XYZ file of C-alpha atoms in Angstrom:
346
model
C 6.527 30.334 3.616
C 9.306 27.767 4.045
C 8.515 26.163 0.685
C 8.346 29.451 -1.209
C 11.636 30.628 0.296
C 13.355 27.297 -0.369
C 13.865 26.500 3.305
C 11.837 23.307 4.071
C 11.284 22.148 7.639
C 14.567 20.537 8.781
C 14.570 16.807 9.446
C 14.991 15.570 12.994
C 16.652 12.271 12.034
C 18.454 12.577 8.688
C 22.197 13.018 8.268
C 24.809 12.694 5.541
C 24.889 8.951 6.337
C 21.170 8.468 5.665
C 18.038 8.210 7.774
C 18.124 6.546 11.175
C 15.802 3.733 12.219
C 12.828 4.845 14.263
C 9.285 3.962 15.316
C 8.438 4.057 11.594
C 11.517 2.486 9.979
C 13.434 -0.734 10.672
C 17.228 -0.974 10.718
C 17.782 -3.608 8.028
C 18.610 -2.485 4.498
C 16.688 -3.796 1.446
C 19.637 -5.449 -0.302
C 20.309 -7.601 2.771
C 16.991 -9.432 2.341
C 16.795 -12.704 0.428
C 13.981 -13.074 -2.139
C 12.366 -15.550 0.268
C 12.475 -12.967 3.064
C 10.846 -10.403 0.758
C 8.158 -12.913 -0.233
C 7.097 -13.569 3.359
C 7.878 -10.158 4.822
C 6.424 -9.828 8.337
C 4.511 -13.129 8.163
C 5.967 -15.348 10.949
C 7.130 -18.823 9.798
C 4.366 -21.399 10.101
C 1.742 -18.732 10.905
C -0.543 -19.122 7.897
C -4.319 -18.893 8.599
C -5.685 -22.329 9.506
C -9.360 -23.375 9.144
C -11.954 -23.485 10.521
C -12.471 -19.724 10.668
C -14.800 -18.283 13.295
C -16.296 -14.998 12.094
C -16.412 -12.697 15.118
C -17.687 -9.481 13.508
C -18.238 -7.765 10.184
C -15.790 -5.154 8.887
C -17.675 -1.862 9.134
C -14.964 0.627 8.136
C -13.762 1.350 4.617
C -15.074 0.352 1.196
C -13.835 -3.248 1.017
C -16.131 -6.074 2.150
C -14.723 -8.271 4.889
C -14.911 -9.630 8.420
C -12.792 -10.363 11.458
C -12.048 -14.010 12.205
C -10.274 -16.260 14.669
C -8.600 -19.306 13.162
C -8.007 -22.828 14.529
C -4.740 -21.691 16.184
C -6.469 -18.809 17.971
C -4.832 -16.195 15.734
C -6.977 -13.189 14.815
C -7.258 -11.833 11.272
C -9.101 -9.338 9.141
C -10.272 -11.096 5.971
C -10.905 -8.787 2.985
C -12.653 -9.736 -0.252
C -12.309 -8.484 -3.814
C -14.923 -6.286 -5.443
C -17.386 -8.223 -7.595
C -16.169 -8.151 -11.187
C -12.546 -7.519 -10.179
C -11.187 -10.848 -8.941
C -7.646 -10.622 -7.517
C -7.409 -6.814 -7.959
C -7.616 -5.440 -4.399
C -6.374 -8.587 -2.656
C -3.315 -8.788 -4.917
C -2.513 -5.076 -4.535
C -2.746 -5.294 -0.735
C -0.324 -8.203 -0.504
C 2.235 -7.144 -3.129
C 2.453 -3.563 -1.824
C 2.801 -4.715 1.774
C 5.764 -6.933 0.843
C 7.547 -4.134 -1.028
C 6.980 -1.545 1.710
C 8.285 -4.032 4.264
C 11.339 -4.636 2.070
C 11.950 -0.859 2.043
C 12.038 -0.941 5.833
C 8.581 0.228 6.855
C 6.459 -1.511 9.469
C 3.424 -3.279 7.976
C 1.170 -6.096 9.227
C 1.270 -9.588 7.714
C -0.825 -9.808 4.527
C -1.293 -13.119 2.707
C -3.541 -14.512 -0.030
C -5.752 -17.320 1.217
C -8.244 -19.581 -0.592
C -11.012 -21.072 1.533
C -14.264 -22.965 1.016
C -17.553 -21.579 2.381
C -17.951 -24.597 4.668
C -14.719 -23.622 6.468
C -16.438 -20.561 8.001
C -18.476 -20.560 11.190
C -20.501 -17.665 12.596
C -20.116 -16.472 16.162
C -23.343 -15.204 17.780
C -21.997 -11.653 18.045
C -20.870 -11.507 14.392
C -23.825 -9.386 13.258
C -24.267 -11.542 10.167
C -26.805 -14.210 9.233
C -26.045 -17.442 7.383
C -28.092 -16.156 4.445
C -26.186 -12.856 4.322
C -22.896 -14.762 4.464
C -23.922 -16.985 1.548
C -24.902 -13.866 -0.393
C -21.511 -12.287 0.334
C -19.723 -15.374 -0.955
C -21.976 -16.208 -3.908
C -20.571 -13.914 -6.621
C -16.963 -14.238 -5.455
C -16.471 -18.011 -5.564
C -13.860 -19.399 -7.953
C -14.043 -23.180 -8.400
C -15.946 -23.359 -5.124
C -13.346 -21.346 -3.201
C -13.165 -17.800 -1.934
C -10.055 -15.670 -2.502
C -9.156 -13.645 0.593
C -6.564 -11.132 1.690
C -5.792 -12.257 5.244
C -4.309 -9.526 7.428
C -3.066 -10.750 10.802
C -4.098 -8.412 13.610
C -1.175 -6.723 15.312
C -0.132 -7.656 18.830
C -0.026 -4.888 21.407
C -2.264 -1.980 22.355
C -3.671 -0.135 19.345
C -3.424 3.609 20.005
C -5.138 4.692 16.788
C -3.784 6.336 13.623
C -0.770 8.606 13.780
C -0.903 12.002 12.096
C 1.546 12.737 9.284
C 1.327 16.460 10.062
C 2.438 15.811 13.641
C 5.546 13.921 12.469
C 6.583 16.139 9.567
C 10.169 16.300 10.821
C 10.577 12.508 10.435
C 12.456 12.083 7.172
C 11.275 8.467 6.729
C 7.658 9.685 6.544
C 8.585 12.327 3.998
C 10.372 9.749 1.838
C 7.268 7.571 1.957
C 6.002 9.878 -0.797
C 8.409 8.264 -3.275
C 7.584 4.744 -2.096
C 3.881 5.476 -2.539
C 4.518 7.106 -5.932
C 6.314 3.920 -7.014
C 3.329 1.794 -5.973
C 0.778 4.498 -6.906
C -0.717 4.121 -3.436
C -2.870 7.224 -3.558
C -4.732 6.829 -0.245
C -1.958 8.313 1.907
C -4.156 9.598 4.706
C -3.810 9.324 8.467
C -6.503 6.646 8.701
C -4.276 4.190 6.819
C -1.767 4.150 9.664
C -1.832 2.590 13.115
C 0.284 3.327 16.184
C 0.750 0.248 18.390
C 2.244 0.145 21.903
C 4.245 -3.070 22.363
C 4.850 -2.579 26.080
C 8.284 -1.067 25.523
C 7.865 1.200 22.494
C 5.349 2.624 20.038
C 5.521 1.309 16.469
C 3.968 3.217 13.564
C 2.456 0.791 11.037
C 1.299 1.473 7.498
C -1.947 -0.380 6.771
C -4.579 -0.845 4.042
C -3.091 -0.867 0.549
C -6.291 -1.437 -1.439
C -5.667 1.714 -3.488
C -2.155 0.757 -4.581
C -0.932 -0.566 -7.949
C -3.926 -0.533 -10.333
C -6.587 -0.935 -7.654
C -9.171 1.446 -6.306
C -10.842 -0.209 -3.322
C -13.980 1.917 -3.723
C -14.628 1.430 -7.447
C -12.418 -1.288 -8.889
C -9.736 -0.118 -11.296
C -7.959 3.226 -10.919
C -8.902 6.139 -13.151
C -6.234 7.694 -15.422
C -5.776 10.841 -13.313
C -5.220 9.123 -9.957
C -1.646 9.897 -9.006
C -1.613 13.014 -11.172
C -4.236 15.145 -9.407
C -5.755 15.504 -5.951
C -9.432 14.586 -5.718
C -10.078 18.253 -4.959
C -7.262 20.012 -6.813
C -7.778 23.774 -6.717
C -4.342 24.505 -8.174
C -5.007 22.249 -11.162
C -8.450 23.705 -11.789
C -7.100 27.264 -11.545
C -4.234 26.592 -13.959
C -6.584 24.826 -16.337
C -8.995 27.775 -16.291
C -6.277 30.431 -16.713
C -4.675 28.517 -19.582
C -8.036 27.895 -21.294
C -7.658 24.130 -20.638
C -4.142 24.047 -22.162
C -2.508 23.173 -18.815
C -1.391 19.542 -18.786
C -1.467 17.782 -15.413
C 0.182 14.699 -16.913
C -2.748 12.299 -16.816
C -3.902 10.708 -20.056
C -7.698 10.132 -20.010
C -7.483 7.417 -22.673
C -5.309 5.081 -20.564
C -7.173 1.824 -20.008
C -7.184 -0.979 -17.477
C -4.848 -3.882 -18.293
C -7.160 -6.598 -16.911
C -9.699 -7.048 -14.082
C -6.915 -8.442 -11.861
C -4.353 -5.689 -12.572
C -6.562 -2.657 -13.194
C -4.934 0.549 -14.428
C -1.334 0.464 -13.194
C 0.417 2.858 -15.538
C 4.144 2.661 -16.311
C 4.132 6.462 -16.719
C 5.304 8.406 -13.673
C 6.572 11.917 -13.063
C 8.166 11.318 -9.668
C 8.327 15.030 -8.856
C 4.663 15.677 -9.604
C 2.979 12.564 -8.193
C -0.007 13.287 -5.926
C -2.099 11.157 -3.545
C -5.884 11.635 -3.170
C -5.377 14.594 -0.848
C -2.383 16.694 0.239
C -0.088 15.084 2.810
C 1.845 17.709 4.773
C 4.755 15.373 5.540
C 5.225 14.693 1.825
C 5.351 18.407 1.058
C 8.503 18.833 3.157
C 10.490 16.171 1.278
C 13.987 17.481 0.556
C 16.247 16.597 -2.360
C 18.776 14.577 -0.266
C 15.926 12.656 1.383
C 14.383 11.890 -2.018
C 17.720 10.618 -3.327
C 18.049 8.403 -0.242
C 14.707 6.732 -0.969
C 15.483 6.492 -4.688
C 18.673 4.586 -3.809
C 16.671 2.326 -1.511
C 14.102 1.526 -4.183
C 16.864 1.058 -6.757
C 18.736 -1.393 -4.511
C 15.970 -3.989 -4.750
C 16.936 -6.733 -7.183
C 14.774 -8.181 -9.927
C 14.562 -11.415 -7.911
C 13.271 -9.505 -4.874
C 10.588 -7.786 -6.977
C 9.547 -11.112 -8.487
C 9.266 -12.596 -4.996
C 7.002 -9.770 -3.834
C 4.758 -10.076 -6.898
C 4.562 -13.859 -6.453
C 2.953 -13.263 -3.042
C -0.033 -11.771 -4.906
C -0.822 -15.283 -6.232
C -2.164 -14.078 -9.584
C -3.863 -16.787 -11.617
C -2.652 -15.521 -14.996
C 1.133 -15.301 -15.485
C 0.639 -12.325 -17.801
C -0.972 -10.332 -14.968
C 1.992 -10.936 -12.662
C 4.372 -10.092 -15.531
C 2.533 -6.813 -16.183
C 2.805 -5.714 -12.551
C 6.511 -6.539 -12.521
C 7.059 -4.644 -15.790
C 5.272 -1.527 -14.471
C 7.152 -1.636 -11.152
C 10.413 -1.652 -13.116
C 9.292 1.241 -15.342
C 8.116 3.396 -12.432
C 11.283 2.624 -10.499
C 13.380 3.787 -13.460
C 11.404 7.048 -13.564
C 12.227 7.639 -9.881
C 15.917 6.889 -10.390
C 16.085 9.296 -13.336
C 14.247 12.047 -11.455
C 16.498 11.813 -8.409
C 19.826 10.823 -9.923
C 22.832 11.277 -7.691
C 24.833 14.474 -8.103
C 27.809 13.850 -10.409
C 31.128 13.476 -8.650
C 33.178 16.717 -8.574
């Protein structure tokens, strides 16, 4: 009713001066970050995973193969692997997107690309994995005898579970996340890709798991052309298509193709007002025009050097793959800036 009458749910923390910091958004502004700070994001200095790696248990949730480890410094990580046939695709998307979301002010864990040899892994008795199964897991993913890994450092504090977007619909910074995700084409914007952590003094809402961002689809490999243009179950689209005798155009172009196995299908085309994740997100649906312009300014404030730094964290082997991701990020950012241009001065 609010949407149809043009009266969206009011924000609880937005004002004419912008959106206040909160459990979901840090205080610092993007333009204040050096390219080096963007490159490392939330990764603490000197805290890179150190072998040997003790595998404590297998990752059971989600579509991406992986396992939990403890490194030589006692730090705990979740190691994720690329899909067979798509080297660098999911791991690169996870890292690059995490750096850019952190630069925009959101809380994310530390994600880094790591290369390790099979002999640097040791199995704990409770891991639920045999030596043979581990060799099998590694076999088709080795590059020059090394394994490429997305290493996500486990968060410190008490994990309280995912937070619900619906429950926090009045938080403007969660509404504006729609534009950030549209920029990165991170279509898996569900509750399960969040984590609320109690630090002892406050609860922090983290965004996690970016394996469906950029051109990646963690379940299948490369994105399909209509991801970002339609919901997986899109009744409105199907109805309009039927009533118009298939003349209705959702915006997706079925002939768009993957750029490369490492980049996947990361399209420079974006209609920022029509972008859709896999499934409806109720917080996104309450995004107001001033809130959208605030996020557009934030995305637009990132310099070319900052974008290059974030993409460099993806450690792509081929320079042309990194260049393609940078080019598409620029094109999609321009589409957002054009869609939510500032009101002309009176």
